[in-house]
Amino acid sequence: SAVISQKPSRDICQRGTSLTIQCQVDSQVTMMFWYRQQPGQSLTLIATANQGSEATYESGFVIDKFPISRPNLTFSTLTVSNMSPEDSSIYLCSVTAGAEETQYFGPGTRLLVL
Amino acid sequence: AQKVTQAQTEISVVEKEDVTLDCVYETRDTTYYLFWYKQPPSGELVFLIRRNSFDEQNEISGRYSWNFQKSTSSFNFTITASQVVDSAVYFCALSEGWNNDMRFGAGTRLTVKP
Protein backbone atom coordinates (compact mmCIF):
# COMPACT_ATOMS: atom_id res chain seq x y z
CA SER A 1 0.00 0.00 0.00
CA ALA A 2 0.94 3.65 -0.04
CA VAL A 3 0.54 6.37 2.56
CA ILE A 4 -0.40 9.68 1.02
CA SER A 5 -0.56 13.05 2.70
CA GLN A 6 -1.95 16.28 1.36
CA LYS A 7 -1.47 19.88 2.42
CA PRO A 8 -3.46 21.86 3.23
CA SER A 9 -6.26 19.65 4.47
CA ARG A 10 -8.72 22.49 3.95
CA ASP A 11 -8.71 26.15 3.04
CA ILE A 12 -11.02 29.07 2.48
CA CYS A 13 -9.90 31.35 -0.33
CA GLN A 14 -11.02 34.54 -1.95
CA ARG A 15 -12.20 34.73 -5.52
CA GLY A 16 -9.37 35.47 -7.97
CA THR A 17 -6.58 34.03 -5.84
CA SER A 18 -4.65 30.80 -6.38
CA LEU A 19 -3.97 27.85 -4.09
CA THR A 20 -1.28 25.22 -4.41
CA ILE A 21 -2.04 21.77 -3.01
CA GLN A 22 0.80 19.44 -2.13
CA CYS A 23 0.75 15.65 -2.32
CA GLN A 24 3.46 13.55 -0.67
CA VAL A 25 3.76 9.77 -0.94
CA ASP A 26 5.79 7.52 1.34
CA SER A 27 7.23 5.52 -1.56
CA GLN A 28 8.35 6.16 -5.11
CA VAL A 29 5.53 5.88 -7.62
CA THR A 30 5.45 6.33 -11.35
CA MET A 31 1.97 7.65 -11.82
CA MET A 32 0.13 10.22 -9.76
CA PHE A 33 -3.36 11.46 -10.39
CA TRP A 34 -5.37 14.48 -9.36
CA TYR A 35 -9.14 14.25 -8.95
CA ARG A 36 -11.85 16.73 -8.09
CA GLN A 37 -14.98 15.90 -6.14
CA GLN A 38 -17.54 18.66 -6.24
CA PRO A 39 -20.06 18.82 -3.39
CA GLY A 40 -22.30 15.77 -3.40
CA GLN A 41 -20.76 14.50 -6.63
CA SER A 42 -18.52 11.71 -7.77
CA LEU A 43 -14.82 11.97 -8.50
CA THR A 44 -13.61 13.42 -11.78
CA LEU A 45 -10.08 12.97 -13.04
CA ILE A 46 -8.30 16.27 -13.64
CA ALA A 47 -4.94 15.05 -14.88
CA THR A 48 -2.29 12.36 -14.77
CA ALA A 49 1.16 13.43 -13.64
CA ASN A 50 4.22 11.36 -14.48
CA GLN A 51 7.66 12.35 -13.29
CA GLY A 52 9.76 13.90 -16.00
CA SER A 53 6.96 14.73 -18.38
CA GLU A 54 4.13 17.20 -18.65
CA ALA A 55 0.85 16.31 -17.08
CA THR A 56 -1.90 14.92 -19.24
CA TYR A 57 -5.20 16.73 -18.75
CA GLU A 58 -8.68 15.36 -19.17
CA SER A 59 -11.30 17.02 -21.29
CA GLY A 60 -12.59 20.13 -19.56
CA PHE A 61 -9.41 20.81 -17.62
CA VAL A 62 -6.55 23.00 -18.84
CA ILE A 63 -3.02 23.63 -17.69
CA ASP A 64 -3.54 27.37 -17.25
CA LYS A 65 -6.26 26.74 -14.70
CA PHE A 66 -4.73 23.68 -13.00
CA PRO A 67 -0.95 23.72 -13.41
CA ILE A 68 0.70 20.60 -12.03
CA SER A 69 4.27 19.93 -11.00
CA ARG A 70 5.89 16.53 -10.54
CA PRO A 71 9.50 17.18 -9.55
CA ASN A 72 10.24 13.66 -8.26
CA LEU A 73 8.72 10.23 -7.70
CA THR A 74 7.22 11.02 -4.31
CA PHE A 75 5.77 14.49 -4.69
CA SER A 76 3.36 16.52 -6.79
CA THR A 77 1.52 19.81 -6.60
CA LEU A 78 -1.73 21.00 -8.09
CA THR A 79 -2.48 24.70 -8.31
CA VAL A 80 -6.02 25.97 -8.63
CA SER A 81 -5.60 29.32 -10.36
CA ASN A 82 -7.78 32.39 -10.44
CA MET A 83 -10.34 30.68 -8.28
CA SER A 84 -14.08 31.17 -8.43
CA PRO A 85 -16.82 29.74 -6.18
CA GLU A 86 -17.32 26.97 -8.75
CA ASP A 87 -13.88 25.64 -7.81
CA SER A 88 -15.12 24.80 -4.32
CA SER A 89 -14.49 21.07 -4.13
CA ILE A 90 -12.43 18.36 -2.56
CA TYR A 91 -9.20 17.82 -4.46
CA LEU A 92 -7.68 14.38 -4.12
CA CYS A 93 -4.29 13.05 -4.99
CA SER A 94 -4.00 9.40 -5.96
CA VAL A 95 -1.20 6.98 -6.75
CA THR A 96 -0.89 3.50 -8.13
CA ALA A 97 1.13 1.29 -5.83
CA GLY A 98 1.73 -2.26 -4.73
CA ALA A 99 2.19 -5.50 -6.59
CA GLU A 100 -1.39 -5.34 -7.82
CA GLU A 101 -1.13 -1.67 -8.75
CA THR A 102 -4.07 -0.65 -6.66
CA GLN A 103 -4.95 3.00 -6.68
CA TYR A 104 -4.79 4.69 -3.29
CA PHE A 105 -6.13 8.10 -2.41
CA GLY A 106 -4.92 10.88 -0.17
CA PRO A 107 -7.19 12.38 2.47
CA GLY A 108 -8.17 15.22 0.16
CA THR A 109 -8.02 19.00 0.35
CA ARG A 110 -11.34 20.71 1.02
CA LEU A 111 -11.43 24.03 -0.76
CA LEU A 112 -14.06 26.69 -0.30
CA VAL A 113 -13.91 29.75 -2.52
CA LEU A 114 -15.86 32.79 -1.42
CA ALA B 1 -14.80 5.43 -23.83
CA GLN B 2 -15.15 3.88 -20.44
CA LYS B 3 -18.24 4.48 -18.37
CA VAL B 4 -19.55 3.35 -15.01
CA THR B 5 -23.19 3.44 -13.99
CA GLN B 6 -24.47 3.15 -10.46
CA ALA B 7 -28.19 3.44 -10.91
CA GLN B 8 -29.01 3.46 -7.21
CA THR B 9 -28.54 6.96 -5.89
CA GLU B 10 -29.55 6.22 -2.33
CA ILE B 11 -30.39 3.07 -0.41
CA SER B 12 -31.72 2.88 3.12
CA VAL B 13 -31.85 -0.37 5.09
CA VAL B 14 -32.30 -1.43 8.67
CA GLU B 15 -29.41 -2.95 10.52
CA LYS B 16 -28.81 -6.67 9.84
CA GLU B 17 -30.46 -6.53 6.44
CA ASP B 18 -28.49 -7.62 3.39
CA VAL B 19 -27.99 -4.99 0.70
CA THR B 20 -26.64 -5.13 -2.85
CA LEU B 21 -25.12 -2.16 -4.62
CA ASP B 22 -25.23 -2.36 -8.39
CA CYS B 23 -22.50 -1.37 -10.81
CA VAL B 24 -22.64 -1.63 -14.59
CA TYR B 25 -19.69 -0.67 -16.74
CA GLU B 26 -18.83 -0.04 -20.38
CA THR B 27 -15.45 -0.48 -21.97
CA ARG B 28 -13.97 -1.47 -25.31
CA ASP B 29 -10.79 -2.81 -23.77
CA THR B 30 -10.31 -6.49 -23.05
CA THR B 31 -7.98 -5.67 -20.19
CA TYR B 32 -9.51 -3.55 -17.48
CA TYR B 33 -9.84 -3.29 -13.73
CA LEU B 34 -12.85 -2.74 -11.55
CA PHE B 35 -12.82 -1.21 -8.10
CA TRP B 36 -15.07 -0.46 -5.18
CA TYR B 37 -14.31 2.33 -2.74
CA LYS B 38 -16.08 3.42 0.42
CA GLN B 39 -16.34 7.08 1.37
CA PRO B 40 -17.59 7.46 4.96
CA PRO B 41 -18.84 10.83 6.25
CA SER B 42 -15.28 11.76 7.21
CA GLY B 43 -14.52 11.99 3.50
CA GLU B 44 -11.55 9.71 2.92
CA LEU B 45 -11.72 7.10 0.19
CA VAL B 46 -11.22 3.58 1.47
CA PHE B 47 -10.15 0.94 -1.01
CA LEU B 48 -12.30 -2.20 -0.83
CA ILE B 49 -11.47 -4.36 -3.83
CA ARG B 50 -9.75 -4.48 -7.21
CA ARG B 51 -10.71 -7.07 -9.80
CA ASN B 52 -9.12 -7.57 -13.21
CA SER B 53 -11.10 -8.46 -16.30
CA PHE B 54 -9.64 -11.95 -16.54
CA ASP B 55 -10.74 -13.02 -13.10
CA GLU B 56 -14.46 -13.61 -12.86
CA GLN B 57 -14.36 -15.45 -9.60
CA ASN B 58 -16.60 -13.98 -6.99
CA GLU B 59 -14.93 -12.80 -3.84
CA ILE B 60 -15.97 -12.80 -0.23
CA SER B 61 -14.32 -10.80 2.51
CA GLY B 62 -16.12 -11.05 5.80
CA ARG B 63 -19.55 -9.49 5.35
CA TYR B 64 -18.61 -8.15 1.93
CA SER B 65 -18.96 -10.05 -1.32
CA TRP B 66 -18.60 -9.11 -4.95
CA ASN B 67 -20.22 -10.65 -8.01
CA PHE B 68 -18.38 -9.98 -11.27
CA GLN B 69 -20.23 -10.99 -14.44
CA LYS B 70 -18.67 -10.06 -17.76
CA SER B 71 -21.73 -11.30 -19.65
CA THR B 72 -23.78 -8.48 -18.16
CA SER B 73 -20.87 -6.05 -17.59
CA SER B 74 -21.71 -5.88 -13.92
CA PHE B 75 -19.69 -5.83 -10.74
CA ASN B 76 -22.15 -5.83 -7.87
CA PHE B 77 -21.33 -5.47 -4.20
CA THR B 78 -23.28 -7.12 -1.40
CA ILE B 79 -23.06 -6.34 2.28
CA THR B 80 -24.46 -9.10 4.46
CA ALA B 81 -25.95 -8.31 7.86
CA SER B 82 -25.41 -4.59 7.43
CA GLN B 83 -24.27 -2.44 10.32
CA VAL B 84 -24.62 1.25 11.07
CA VAL B 85 -20.89 1.69 10.40
CA ASP B 86 -21.49 0.62 6.82
CA SER B 87 -23.27 3.91 6.21
CA ALA B 88 -21.25 5.70 3.54
CA VAL B 89 -21.15 6.54 -0.13
CA TYR B 90 -19.86 3.63 -2.19
CA PHE B 91 -18.18 4.21 -5.52
CA CYS B 92 -17.59 1.72 -8.30
CA ALA B 93 -14.75 2.60 -10.67
CA LEU B 94 -13.13 1.30 -13.85
CA SER B 95 -9.66 1.69 -15.29
CA GLU B 96 -8.55 0.46 -18.67
CA GLY B 97 -5.30 -1.22 -19.64
CA TRP B 98 -2.03 0.23 -18.41
CA ASN B 99 -3.07 3.82 -18.02
CA ASN B 100 -4.62 3.38 -14.60
CA ASP B 101 -6.70 6.55 -14.74
CA MET B 102 -10.03 5.70 -13.23
CA ARG B 103 -13.59 6.58 -14.11
CA PHE B 104 -15.97 6.62 -11.20
CA GLY B 105 -19.65 5.95 -11.04
CA ALA B 106 -21.90 8.53 -9.46
CA GLY B 107 -21.87 6.68 -6.16
CA THR B 108 -24.55 5.08 -4.03
CA ARG B 109 -25.30 6.56 -0.63
CA LEU B 110 -26.07 3.75 1.79
CA THR B 111 -27.76 4.53 5.08
CA VAL B 112 -28.05 1.77 7.63
CA LYS B 113 -30.51 2.56 10.39
CA PRO B 114 -30.31 0.97 13.83
XYZ file of C-alpha atoms in Angstrom, chain A residues 31 33 35 37 40-45 48 50 58 90 92 94 96 100-107 110, chain B residues 6 33 35 37 39 41-45 47 50 89 91 95 98-107 109:
52
model
C 1.971 7.652 -11.824
C -3.359 11.458 -10.393
C -9.136 14.250 -8.946
C -14.977 15.897 -6.137
C -22.295 15.774 -3.401
C -20.762 14.501 -6.627
C -18.517 11.708 -7.773
C -14.817 11.968 -8.503
C -13.606 13.416 -11.777
C -10.076 12.973 -13.037
C -2.292 12.361 -14.765
C 4.223 11.364 -14.482
C -8.685 15.361 -19.166
C -12.428 18.361 -2.560
C -7.680 14.382 -4.118
C -4.003 9.405 -5.965
C -0.887 3.504 -8.131
C -1.389 -5.344 -7.816
C -1.129 -1.675 -8.750
C -4.074 -0.654 -6.661
C -4.952 3.000 -6.678
C -4.795 4.693 -3.286
C -6.126 8.105 -2.406
C -4.917 10.878 -0.175
C -7.195 12.376 2.470
C -11.337 20.708 1.020
C -24.468 3.155 -10.457
C -9.841 -3.292 -13.733
C -12.815 -1.214 -8.097
C -14.309 2.330 -2.736
C -16.337 7.082 1.375
C -18.841 10.826 6.250
C -15.279 11.755 7.208
C -14.525 11.994 3.500
C -11.554 9.713 2.921
C -11.718 7.096 0.188
C -10.146 0.936 -1.013
C -9.751 -4.485 -7.207
C -21.150 6.544 -0.129
C -18.178 4.208 -5.521
C -9.658 1.686 -15.295
C -2.032 0.231 -18.407
C -3.067 3.817 -18.016
C -4.623 3.381 -14.602
C -6.700 6.547 -14.740
C -10.028 5.696 -13.233
C -13.589 6.582 -14.111
C -15.965 6.623 -11.204
C -19.654 5.951 -11.036
C -21.902 8.526 -9.459
C -21.867 6.685 -6.165
C -25.301 6.564 -0.635
